[in-house]
Tab-separated table of C-alpha atoms and ligand atoms in Angstrom:
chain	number	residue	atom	x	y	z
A	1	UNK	CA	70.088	110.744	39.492
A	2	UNK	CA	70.435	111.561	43.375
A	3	UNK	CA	70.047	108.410	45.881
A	4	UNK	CA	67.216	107.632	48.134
A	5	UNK	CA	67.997	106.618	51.839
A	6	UNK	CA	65.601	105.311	54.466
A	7	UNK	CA	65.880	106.897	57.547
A	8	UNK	CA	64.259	105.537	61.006
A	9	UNK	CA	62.992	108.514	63.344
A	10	UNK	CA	63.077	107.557	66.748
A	11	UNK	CA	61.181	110.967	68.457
A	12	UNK	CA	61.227	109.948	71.671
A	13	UNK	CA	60.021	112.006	74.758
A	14	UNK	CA	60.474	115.015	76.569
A	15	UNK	CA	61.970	117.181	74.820
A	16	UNK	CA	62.563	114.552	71.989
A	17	UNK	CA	60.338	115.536	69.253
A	18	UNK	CA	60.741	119.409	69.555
A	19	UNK	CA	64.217	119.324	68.435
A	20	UNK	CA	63.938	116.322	66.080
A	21	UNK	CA	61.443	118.179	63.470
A	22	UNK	CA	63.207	121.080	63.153
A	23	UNK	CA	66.979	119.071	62.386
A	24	UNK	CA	64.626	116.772	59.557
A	25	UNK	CA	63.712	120.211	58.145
A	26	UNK	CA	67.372	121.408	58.377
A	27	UNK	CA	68.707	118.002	57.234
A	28	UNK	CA	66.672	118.628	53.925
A	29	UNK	CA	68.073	122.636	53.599
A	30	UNK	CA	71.410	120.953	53.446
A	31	UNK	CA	70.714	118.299	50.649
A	32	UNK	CA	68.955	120.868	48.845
A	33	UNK	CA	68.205	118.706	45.779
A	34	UNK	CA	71.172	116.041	46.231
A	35	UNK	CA	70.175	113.006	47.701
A	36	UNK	CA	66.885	112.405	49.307
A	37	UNK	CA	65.559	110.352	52.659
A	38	UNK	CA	62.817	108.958	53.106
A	39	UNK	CA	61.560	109.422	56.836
A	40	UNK	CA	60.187	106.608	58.918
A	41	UNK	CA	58.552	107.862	62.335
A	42	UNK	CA	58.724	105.190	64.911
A	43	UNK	CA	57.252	104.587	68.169
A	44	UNK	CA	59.503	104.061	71.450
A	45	UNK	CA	60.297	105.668	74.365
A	46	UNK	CA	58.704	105.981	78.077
A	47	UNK	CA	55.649	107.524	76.746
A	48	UNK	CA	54.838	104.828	74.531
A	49	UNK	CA	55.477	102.164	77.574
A	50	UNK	CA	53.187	103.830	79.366
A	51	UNK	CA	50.327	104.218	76.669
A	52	UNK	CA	50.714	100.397	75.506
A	53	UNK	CA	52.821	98.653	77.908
A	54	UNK	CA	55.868	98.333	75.514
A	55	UNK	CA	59.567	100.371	75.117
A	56	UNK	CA	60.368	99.564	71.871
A	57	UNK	CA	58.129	97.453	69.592
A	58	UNK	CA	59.133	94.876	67.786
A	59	UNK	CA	57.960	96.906	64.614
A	60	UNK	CA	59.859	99.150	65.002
A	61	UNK	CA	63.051	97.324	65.198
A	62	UNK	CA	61.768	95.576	62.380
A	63	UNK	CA	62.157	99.213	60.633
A	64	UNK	CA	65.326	100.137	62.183
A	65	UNK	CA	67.240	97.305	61.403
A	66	UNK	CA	65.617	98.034	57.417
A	67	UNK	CA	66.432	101.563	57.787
A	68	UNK	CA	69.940	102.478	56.215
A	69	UNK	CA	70.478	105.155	59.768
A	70	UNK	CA	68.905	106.068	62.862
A	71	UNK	CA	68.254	109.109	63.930
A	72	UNK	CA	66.977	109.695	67.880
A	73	UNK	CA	66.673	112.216	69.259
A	74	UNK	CA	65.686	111.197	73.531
A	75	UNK	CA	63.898	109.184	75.784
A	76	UNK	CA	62.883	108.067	79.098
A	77	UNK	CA	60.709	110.110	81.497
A	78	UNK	CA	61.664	110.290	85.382
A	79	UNK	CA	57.654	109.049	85.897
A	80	UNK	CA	57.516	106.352	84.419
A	81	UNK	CA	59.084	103.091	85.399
A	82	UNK	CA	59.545	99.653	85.012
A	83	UNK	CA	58.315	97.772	88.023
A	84	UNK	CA	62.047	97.038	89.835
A	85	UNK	CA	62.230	101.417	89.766
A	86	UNK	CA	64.710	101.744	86.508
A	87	UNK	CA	64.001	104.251	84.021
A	88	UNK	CA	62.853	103.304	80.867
A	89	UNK	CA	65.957	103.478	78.185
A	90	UNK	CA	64.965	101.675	74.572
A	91	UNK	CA	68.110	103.682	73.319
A	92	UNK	CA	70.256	101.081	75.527
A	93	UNK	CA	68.414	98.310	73.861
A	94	UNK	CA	68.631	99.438	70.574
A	95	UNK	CA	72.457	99.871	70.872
A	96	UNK	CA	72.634	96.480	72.468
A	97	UNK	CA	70.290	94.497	69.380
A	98	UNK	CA	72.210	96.487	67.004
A	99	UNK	CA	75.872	95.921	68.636
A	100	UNK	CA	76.523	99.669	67.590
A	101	UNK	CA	79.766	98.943	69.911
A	102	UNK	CA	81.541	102.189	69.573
A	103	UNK	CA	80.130	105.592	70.865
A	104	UNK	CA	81.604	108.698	69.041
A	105	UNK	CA	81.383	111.802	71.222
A	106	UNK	CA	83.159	114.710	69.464
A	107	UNK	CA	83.967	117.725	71.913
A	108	UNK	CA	84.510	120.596	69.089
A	109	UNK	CA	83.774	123.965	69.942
A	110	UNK	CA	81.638	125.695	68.615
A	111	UNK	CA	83.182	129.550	67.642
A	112	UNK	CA	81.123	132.136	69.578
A	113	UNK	CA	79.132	130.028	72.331
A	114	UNK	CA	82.061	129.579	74.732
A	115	UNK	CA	82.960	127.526	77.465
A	116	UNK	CA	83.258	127.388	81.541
A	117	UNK	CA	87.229	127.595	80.513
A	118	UNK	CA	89.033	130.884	81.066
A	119	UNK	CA	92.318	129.768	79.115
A	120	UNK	CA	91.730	130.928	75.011
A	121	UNK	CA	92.146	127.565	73.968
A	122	UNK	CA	89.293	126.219	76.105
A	123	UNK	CA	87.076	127.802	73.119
A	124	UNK	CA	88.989	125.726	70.334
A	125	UNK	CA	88.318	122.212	71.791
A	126	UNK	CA	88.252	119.305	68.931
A	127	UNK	CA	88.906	116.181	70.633
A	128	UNK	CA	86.360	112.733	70.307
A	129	UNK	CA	85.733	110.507	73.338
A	130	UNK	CA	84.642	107.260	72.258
A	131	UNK	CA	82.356	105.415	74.548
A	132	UNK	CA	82.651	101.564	74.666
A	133	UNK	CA	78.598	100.903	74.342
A	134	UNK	CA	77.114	97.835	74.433
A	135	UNK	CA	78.652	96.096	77.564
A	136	UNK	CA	81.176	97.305	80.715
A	137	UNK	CA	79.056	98.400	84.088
A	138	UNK	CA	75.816	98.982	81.682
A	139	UNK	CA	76.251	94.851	81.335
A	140	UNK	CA	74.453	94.608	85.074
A	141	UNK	CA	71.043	96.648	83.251
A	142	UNK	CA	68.512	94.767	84.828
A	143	UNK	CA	70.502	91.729	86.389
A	144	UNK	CA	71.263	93.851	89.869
A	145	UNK	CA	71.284	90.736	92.891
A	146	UNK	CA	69.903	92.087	95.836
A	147	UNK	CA	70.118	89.516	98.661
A	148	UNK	CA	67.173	88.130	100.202
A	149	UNK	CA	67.924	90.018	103.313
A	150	UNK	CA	68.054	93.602	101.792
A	151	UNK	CA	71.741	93.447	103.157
A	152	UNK	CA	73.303	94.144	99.596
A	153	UNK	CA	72.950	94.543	96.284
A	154	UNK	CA	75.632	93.740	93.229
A	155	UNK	CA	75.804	94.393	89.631
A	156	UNK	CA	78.534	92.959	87.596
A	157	UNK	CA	81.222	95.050	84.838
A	158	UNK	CA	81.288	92.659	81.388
A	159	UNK	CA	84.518	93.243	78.941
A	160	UNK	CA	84.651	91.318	76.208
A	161	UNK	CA	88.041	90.510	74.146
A	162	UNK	CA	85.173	90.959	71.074
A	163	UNK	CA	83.712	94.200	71.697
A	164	UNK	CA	87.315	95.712	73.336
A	165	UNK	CA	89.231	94.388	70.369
A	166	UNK	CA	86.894	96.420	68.154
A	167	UNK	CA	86.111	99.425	70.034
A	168	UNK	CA	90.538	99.721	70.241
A	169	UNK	CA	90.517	99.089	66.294
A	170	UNK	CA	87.394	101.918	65.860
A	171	UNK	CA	89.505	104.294	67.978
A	172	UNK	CA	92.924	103.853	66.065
A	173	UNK	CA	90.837	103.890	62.772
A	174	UNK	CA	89.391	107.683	63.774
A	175	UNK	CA	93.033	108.549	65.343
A	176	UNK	CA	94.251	108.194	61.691
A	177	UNK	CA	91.447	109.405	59.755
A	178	UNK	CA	92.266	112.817	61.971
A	179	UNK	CA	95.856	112.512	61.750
A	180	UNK	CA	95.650	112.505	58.230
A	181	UNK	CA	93.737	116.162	58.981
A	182	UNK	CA	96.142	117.240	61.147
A	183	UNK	CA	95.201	115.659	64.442
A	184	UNK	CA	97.810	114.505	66.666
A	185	UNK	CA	97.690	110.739	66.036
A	186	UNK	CA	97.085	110.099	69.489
A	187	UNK	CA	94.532	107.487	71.689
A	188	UNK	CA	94.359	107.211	74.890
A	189	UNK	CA	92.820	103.882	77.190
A	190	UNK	CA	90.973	105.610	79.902
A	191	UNK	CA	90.524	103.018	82.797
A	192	UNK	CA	91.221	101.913	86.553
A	193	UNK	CA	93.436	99.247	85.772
A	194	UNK	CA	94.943	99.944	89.138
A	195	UNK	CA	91.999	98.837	91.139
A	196	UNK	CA	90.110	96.457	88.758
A	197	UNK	CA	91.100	93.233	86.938
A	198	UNK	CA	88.482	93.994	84.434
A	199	UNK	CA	89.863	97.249	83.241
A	200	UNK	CA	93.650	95.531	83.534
A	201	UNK	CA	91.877	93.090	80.954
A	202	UNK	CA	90.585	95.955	79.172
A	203	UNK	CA	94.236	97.659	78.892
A	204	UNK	CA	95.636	94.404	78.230
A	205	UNK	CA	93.909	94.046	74.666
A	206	UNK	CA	94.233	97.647	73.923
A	207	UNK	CA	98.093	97.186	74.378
A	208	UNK	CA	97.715	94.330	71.540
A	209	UNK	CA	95.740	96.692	69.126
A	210	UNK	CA	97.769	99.549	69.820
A	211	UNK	CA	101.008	97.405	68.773
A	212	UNK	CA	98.982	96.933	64.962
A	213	UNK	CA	98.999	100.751	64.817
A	214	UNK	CA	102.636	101.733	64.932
A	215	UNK	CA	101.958	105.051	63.015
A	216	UNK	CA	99.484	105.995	66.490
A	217	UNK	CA	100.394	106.983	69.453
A	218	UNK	CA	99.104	104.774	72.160
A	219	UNK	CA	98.769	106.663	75.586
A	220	UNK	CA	96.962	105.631	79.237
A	221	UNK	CA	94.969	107.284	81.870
A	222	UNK	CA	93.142	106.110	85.235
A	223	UNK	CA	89.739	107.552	84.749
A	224	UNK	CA	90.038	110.300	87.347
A	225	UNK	CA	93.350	111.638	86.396
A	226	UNK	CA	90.954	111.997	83.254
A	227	UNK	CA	88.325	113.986	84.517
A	228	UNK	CA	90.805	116.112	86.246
A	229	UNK	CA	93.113	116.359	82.833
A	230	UNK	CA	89.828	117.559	80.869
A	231	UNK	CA	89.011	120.405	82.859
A	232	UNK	CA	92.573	121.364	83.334
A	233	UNK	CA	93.976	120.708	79.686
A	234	UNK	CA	91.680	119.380	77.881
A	235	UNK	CA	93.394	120.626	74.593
A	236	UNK	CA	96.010	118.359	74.887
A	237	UNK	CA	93.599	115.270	74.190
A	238	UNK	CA	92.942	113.488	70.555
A	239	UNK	CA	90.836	110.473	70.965
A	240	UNK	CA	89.900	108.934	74.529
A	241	UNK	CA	88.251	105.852	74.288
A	242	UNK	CA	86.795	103.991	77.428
A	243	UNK	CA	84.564	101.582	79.321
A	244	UNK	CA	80.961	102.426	78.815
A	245	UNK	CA	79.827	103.827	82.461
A	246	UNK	CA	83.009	106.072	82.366
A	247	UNK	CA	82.592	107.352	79.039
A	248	UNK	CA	78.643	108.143	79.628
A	249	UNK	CA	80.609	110.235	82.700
A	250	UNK	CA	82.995	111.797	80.749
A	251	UNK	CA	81.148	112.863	78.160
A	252	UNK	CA	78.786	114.844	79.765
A	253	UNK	CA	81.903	116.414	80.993
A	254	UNK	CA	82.773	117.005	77.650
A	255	UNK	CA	79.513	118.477	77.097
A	256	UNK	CA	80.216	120.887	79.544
A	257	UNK	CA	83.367	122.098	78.388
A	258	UNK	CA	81.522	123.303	74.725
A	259	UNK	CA	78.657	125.322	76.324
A	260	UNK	CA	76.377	122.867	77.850
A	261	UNK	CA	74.318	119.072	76.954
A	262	UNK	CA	72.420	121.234	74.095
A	263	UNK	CA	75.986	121.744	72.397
A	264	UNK	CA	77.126	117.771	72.233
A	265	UNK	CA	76.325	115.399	69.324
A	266	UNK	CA	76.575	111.441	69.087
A	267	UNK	CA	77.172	108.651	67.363
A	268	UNK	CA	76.947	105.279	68.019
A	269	UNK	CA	78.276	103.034	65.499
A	270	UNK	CA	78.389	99.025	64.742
A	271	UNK	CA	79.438	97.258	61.843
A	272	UNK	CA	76.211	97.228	60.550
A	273	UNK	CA	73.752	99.404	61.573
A	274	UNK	CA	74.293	103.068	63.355
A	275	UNK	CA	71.990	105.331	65.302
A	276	UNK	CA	72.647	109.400	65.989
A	277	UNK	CA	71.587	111.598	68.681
A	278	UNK	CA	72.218	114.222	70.773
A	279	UNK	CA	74.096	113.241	74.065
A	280	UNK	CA	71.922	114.972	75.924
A	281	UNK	CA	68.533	112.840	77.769
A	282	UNK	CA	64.929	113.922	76.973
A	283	UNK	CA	65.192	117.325	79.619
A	284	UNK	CA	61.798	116.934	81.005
A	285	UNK	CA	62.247	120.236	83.293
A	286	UNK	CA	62.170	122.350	79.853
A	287	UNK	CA	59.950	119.990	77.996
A	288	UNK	CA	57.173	122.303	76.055
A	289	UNK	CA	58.920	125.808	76.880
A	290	UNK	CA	60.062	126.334	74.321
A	291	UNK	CA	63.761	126.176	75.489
A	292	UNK	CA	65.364	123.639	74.083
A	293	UNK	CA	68.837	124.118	72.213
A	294	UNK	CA	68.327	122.157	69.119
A	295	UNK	CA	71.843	122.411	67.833
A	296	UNK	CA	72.972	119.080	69.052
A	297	UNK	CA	70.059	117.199	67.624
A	298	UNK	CA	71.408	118.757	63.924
A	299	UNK	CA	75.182	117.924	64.811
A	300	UNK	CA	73.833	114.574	64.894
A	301	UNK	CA	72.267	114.659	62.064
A	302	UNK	CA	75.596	116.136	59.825
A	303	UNK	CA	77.465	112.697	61.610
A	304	UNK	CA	74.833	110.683	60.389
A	305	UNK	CA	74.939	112.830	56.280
A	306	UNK	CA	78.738	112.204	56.853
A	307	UNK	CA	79.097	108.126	57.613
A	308	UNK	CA	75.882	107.385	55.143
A	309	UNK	CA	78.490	109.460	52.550
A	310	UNK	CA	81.446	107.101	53.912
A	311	UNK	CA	79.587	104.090	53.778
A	312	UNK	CA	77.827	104.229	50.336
A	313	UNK	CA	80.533	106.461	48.520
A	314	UNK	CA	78.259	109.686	48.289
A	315	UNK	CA	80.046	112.391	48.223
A	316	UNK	CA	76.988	114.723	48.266
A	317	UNK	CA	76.219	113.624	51.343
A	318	UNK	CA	79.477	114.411	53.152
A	319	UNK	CA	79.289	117.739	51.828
A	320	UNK	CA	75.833	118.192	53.335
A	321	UNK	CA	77.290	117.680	56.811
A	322	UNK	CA	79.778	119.853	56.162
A	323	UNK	CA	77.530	122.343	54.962
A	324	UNK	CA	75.353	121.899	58.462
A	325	UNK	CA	78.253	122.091	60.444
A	326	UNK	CA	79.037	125.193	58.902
A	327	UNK	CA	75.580	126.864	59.234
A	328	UNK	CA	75.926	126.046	62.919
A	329	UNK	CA	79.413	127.389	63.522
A	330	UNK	CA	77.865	130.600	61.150
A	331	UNK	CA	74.877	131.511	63.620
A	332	UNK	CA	76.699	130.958	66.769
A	333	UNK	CA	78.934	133.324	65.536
A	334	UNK	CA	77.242	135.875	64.251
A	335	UNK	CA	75.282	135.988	68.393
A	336	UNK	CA	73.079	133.276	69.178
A	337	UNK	CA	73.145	132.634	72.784
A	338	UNK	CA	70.910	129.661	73.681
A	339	UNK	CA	68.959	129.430	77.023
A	340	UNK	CA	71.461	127.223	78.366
A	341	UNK	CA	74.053	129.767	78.231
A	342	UNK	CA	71.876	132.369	79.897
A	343	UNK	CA	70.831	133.783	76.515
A	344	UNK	CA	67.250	134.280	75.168
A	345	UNK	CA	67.691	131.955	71.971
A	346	UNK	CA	65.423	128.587	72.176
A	347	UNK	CA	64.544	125.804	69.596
A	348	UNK	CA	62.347	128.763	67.206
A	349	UNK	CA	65.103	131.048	67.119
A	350	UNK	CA	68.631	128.849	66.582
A	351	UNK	CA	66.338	126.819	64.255
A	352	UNK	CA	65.677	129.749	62.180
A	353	UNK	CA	69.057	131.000	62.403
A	354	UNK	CA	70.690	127.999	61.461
A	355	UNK	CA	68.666	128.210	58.375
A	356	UNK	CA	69.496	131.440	57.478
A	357	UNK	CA	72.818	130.592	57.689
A	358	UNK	CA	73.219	127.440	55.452
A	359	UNK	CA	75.042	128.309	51.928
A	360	UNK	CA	74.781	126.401	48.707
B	401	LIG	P1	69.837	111.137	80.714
B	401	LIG	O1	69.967	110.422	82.012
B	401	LIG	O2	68.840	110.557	79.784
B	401	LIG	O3	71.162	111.449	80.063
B	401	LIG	P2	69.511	113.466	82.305
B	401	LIG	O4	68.303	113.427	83.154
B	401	LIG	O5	70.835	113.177	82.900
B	401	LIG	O6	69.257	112.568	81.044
B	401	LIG	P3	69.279	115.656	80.499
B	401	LIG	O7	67.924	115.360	80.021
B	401	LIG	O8	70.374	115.509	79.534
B	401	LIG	O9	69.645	114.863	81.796
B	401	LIG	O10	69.294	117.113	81.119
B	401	LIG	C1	70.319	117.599	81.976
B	401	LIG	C2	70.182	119.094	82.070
B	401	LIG	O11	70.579	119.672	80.829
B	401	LIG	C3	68.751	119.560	82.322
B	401	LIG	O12	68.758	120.678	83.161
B	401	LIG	C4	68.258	119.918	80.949
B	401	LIG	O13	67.269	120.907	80.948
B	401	LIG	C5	69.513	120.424	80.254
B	401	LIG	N1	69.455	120.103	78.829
B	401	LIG	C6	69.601	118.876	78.271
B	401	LIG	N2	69.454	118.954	76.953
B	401	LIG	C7	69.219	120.240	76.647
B	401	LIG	C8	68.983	120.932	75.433
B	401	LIG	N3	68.968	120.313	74.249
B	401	LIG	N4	68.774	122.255	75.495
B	401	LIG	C9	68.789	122.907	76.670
B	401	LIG	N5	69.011	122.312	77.849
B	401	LIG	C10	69.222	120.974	77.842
């Protein structure tokens, strides 16, 4: 008999919940009649802050933390606030309760959509940049000093040896699971150890997990030699990992290089609890058009089909990622050309196309 899993729905705003109905509807094309999930919607975002005063309710962490995954799909609105001017982000929160410590942002291309690149190889990207998520700059969220005077303000980096030792372990753990599929077998600390004792720290401790993975290769990289290196070659990369400010940076970079934020999935994982969503934020100037490129909202979903597979044995599931995956690389390449890339295809059409394309 096929396995039931509980999935929290995080909908979100903006754009949030036009993308997230269509990938449950795909999600279930995929399993077909394998395993099943059974769909909590939950309240957060900026919209519900401003309706009742609250981000994220406590009932609804009470269901994510009972779900088995997460799925989210955006939120925060640039209108509403919390009093000291920040945007409203129950995504950072949620990542922060659930120490989902290791961001996963694959950069794969997807055959057909094309990049800003001109080089061939620019459209056969597969590299992952993972984001160190629950501390680094992000640590000063709502602890900013401003002194009495107005004459300054200061917010203050946090690395751990705790969350660094297992973000390094997380990284060399993917290096070898791709390795094994061909990858290179490389990781690479992207930092400024050069200007800041907290990112010498950070190198430090990689150095010691990098020494308990003598089958990877262990490389370094100052953060802007990075940004320059991805444009210029970005082939040559296998897994980055990185502080969390530079790695929300990069990745949008990332993003970039595989035909825009509508293109680039996520993950962000913890020992025991994971949420997926797209990279992109909640796109409020294209909220209700109609425009919205779903396809990263349903990459997300095939990485959360393929850890729920990992982590409960289930092979059905895997294959139901891999199945999605393939339906997406399928109608990219038989045309699609979404909004973002100048084309005419929104949320209506790639969702219907991605559909069409998924085989059993
Ligand atoms: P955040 O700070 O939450 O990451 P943001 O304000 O930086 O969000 P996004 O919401 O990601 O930015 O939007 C950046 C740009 O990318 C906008 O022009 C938006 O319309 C576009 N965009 C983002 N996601 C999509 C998508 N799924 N489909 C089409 N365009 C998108």
């Amino acid at each position: 008999m096929s396995r039931s899993y509980r999935i929290a729905l995080l909908s979100g705003d903006g754009i949030g919940p036009e993308i997230l109905e269509p990938c449950v509807e795909v999600m279930a094309a995929v399993l077909c009649d394998g395993p099943k999930l059974d769909h909590r919607w939950l309240p957060a975002g900026a919209g519900h802050y401003r309706d009742t005063g609250e981000a994220l309710p406590e009932s609804t962490m009470v269901e994510a933390r009972a779900a088995d995954a997460i799925l989210l799909a955006a939120m925060g609105l640039p209108e509403v606030r919390y009093p000291d001017g920040r945007e409203i982000a129950p995504q950072l929160d949620l990542r922060e309760e659930l120490q989902l410590y290791a961001g996963f942002r694959p950069v794969r291309s997807i055959p057909g959509v094309g990049g800003p690149l001109s080089d061939p190889r620019g459209d056969r990207l597969d590299f992952v940049l993972i984001r160190e998520s629950t501390e680094g700059l992000f640590a000063g969220r709502g602890r900013t000093r401003i002194a009495a005077d107005g004459s300054s303000a200061e917010d203050t980096m946090v690395i751990t040896r705790s969350a660094s030792e297992r973000l390094f372990r997380a990284a060399f753990t993917e290096a070898r699971r791709r390795k094994d599929r061909g990858g290179q077998g490389v990781v690479t600390c992207v930092d400024k150890a050069n200007v800041l004792g907290g990112f010498a720290y950070f190198r430090s401790i990689f150095d010691e997990v990098a020494a308990d993975h003598p089958d990877i290769e262990a490389r370094w990289s100052y953060v802007d030699a990075t940004a320059l290196n991805l444009v210029r070659n970005p082939w040559d990369h296998d897994v980055l990992v990185t502080e969390n400010m530079f790695g929300d940076i990069l990745s949008d970079l990332g993003a970039a290089l595989i035909g825009g934020m509508g293109m680039a999935p996520s993950a962000d994982i913890g020992d025991d609890a994971a949420v997926f969503q797209p990279c992109h934020g909640t796109a409020p100037d294209i909220a209700g058009t109609g425009k919205a490129n779903p396809t990263a909202m349903f990459l997300s979903g095939a990485m959360l089909l393929r850890w729920l597979g990992d982590r409960h044995d289930d092979r059905a599931l895997a294959e139901a990622a891999d199945r999605l995956e393939a339906a997406v690389d399928r109608a990219f390449t038989s045309g699609l050309r979404s909004t973002e890339r100048g084309g005419p295809d929104g949320v209506t059409e790639i969702t219907a196309a991605v559909l069409a394309a998924i085989e059993h």
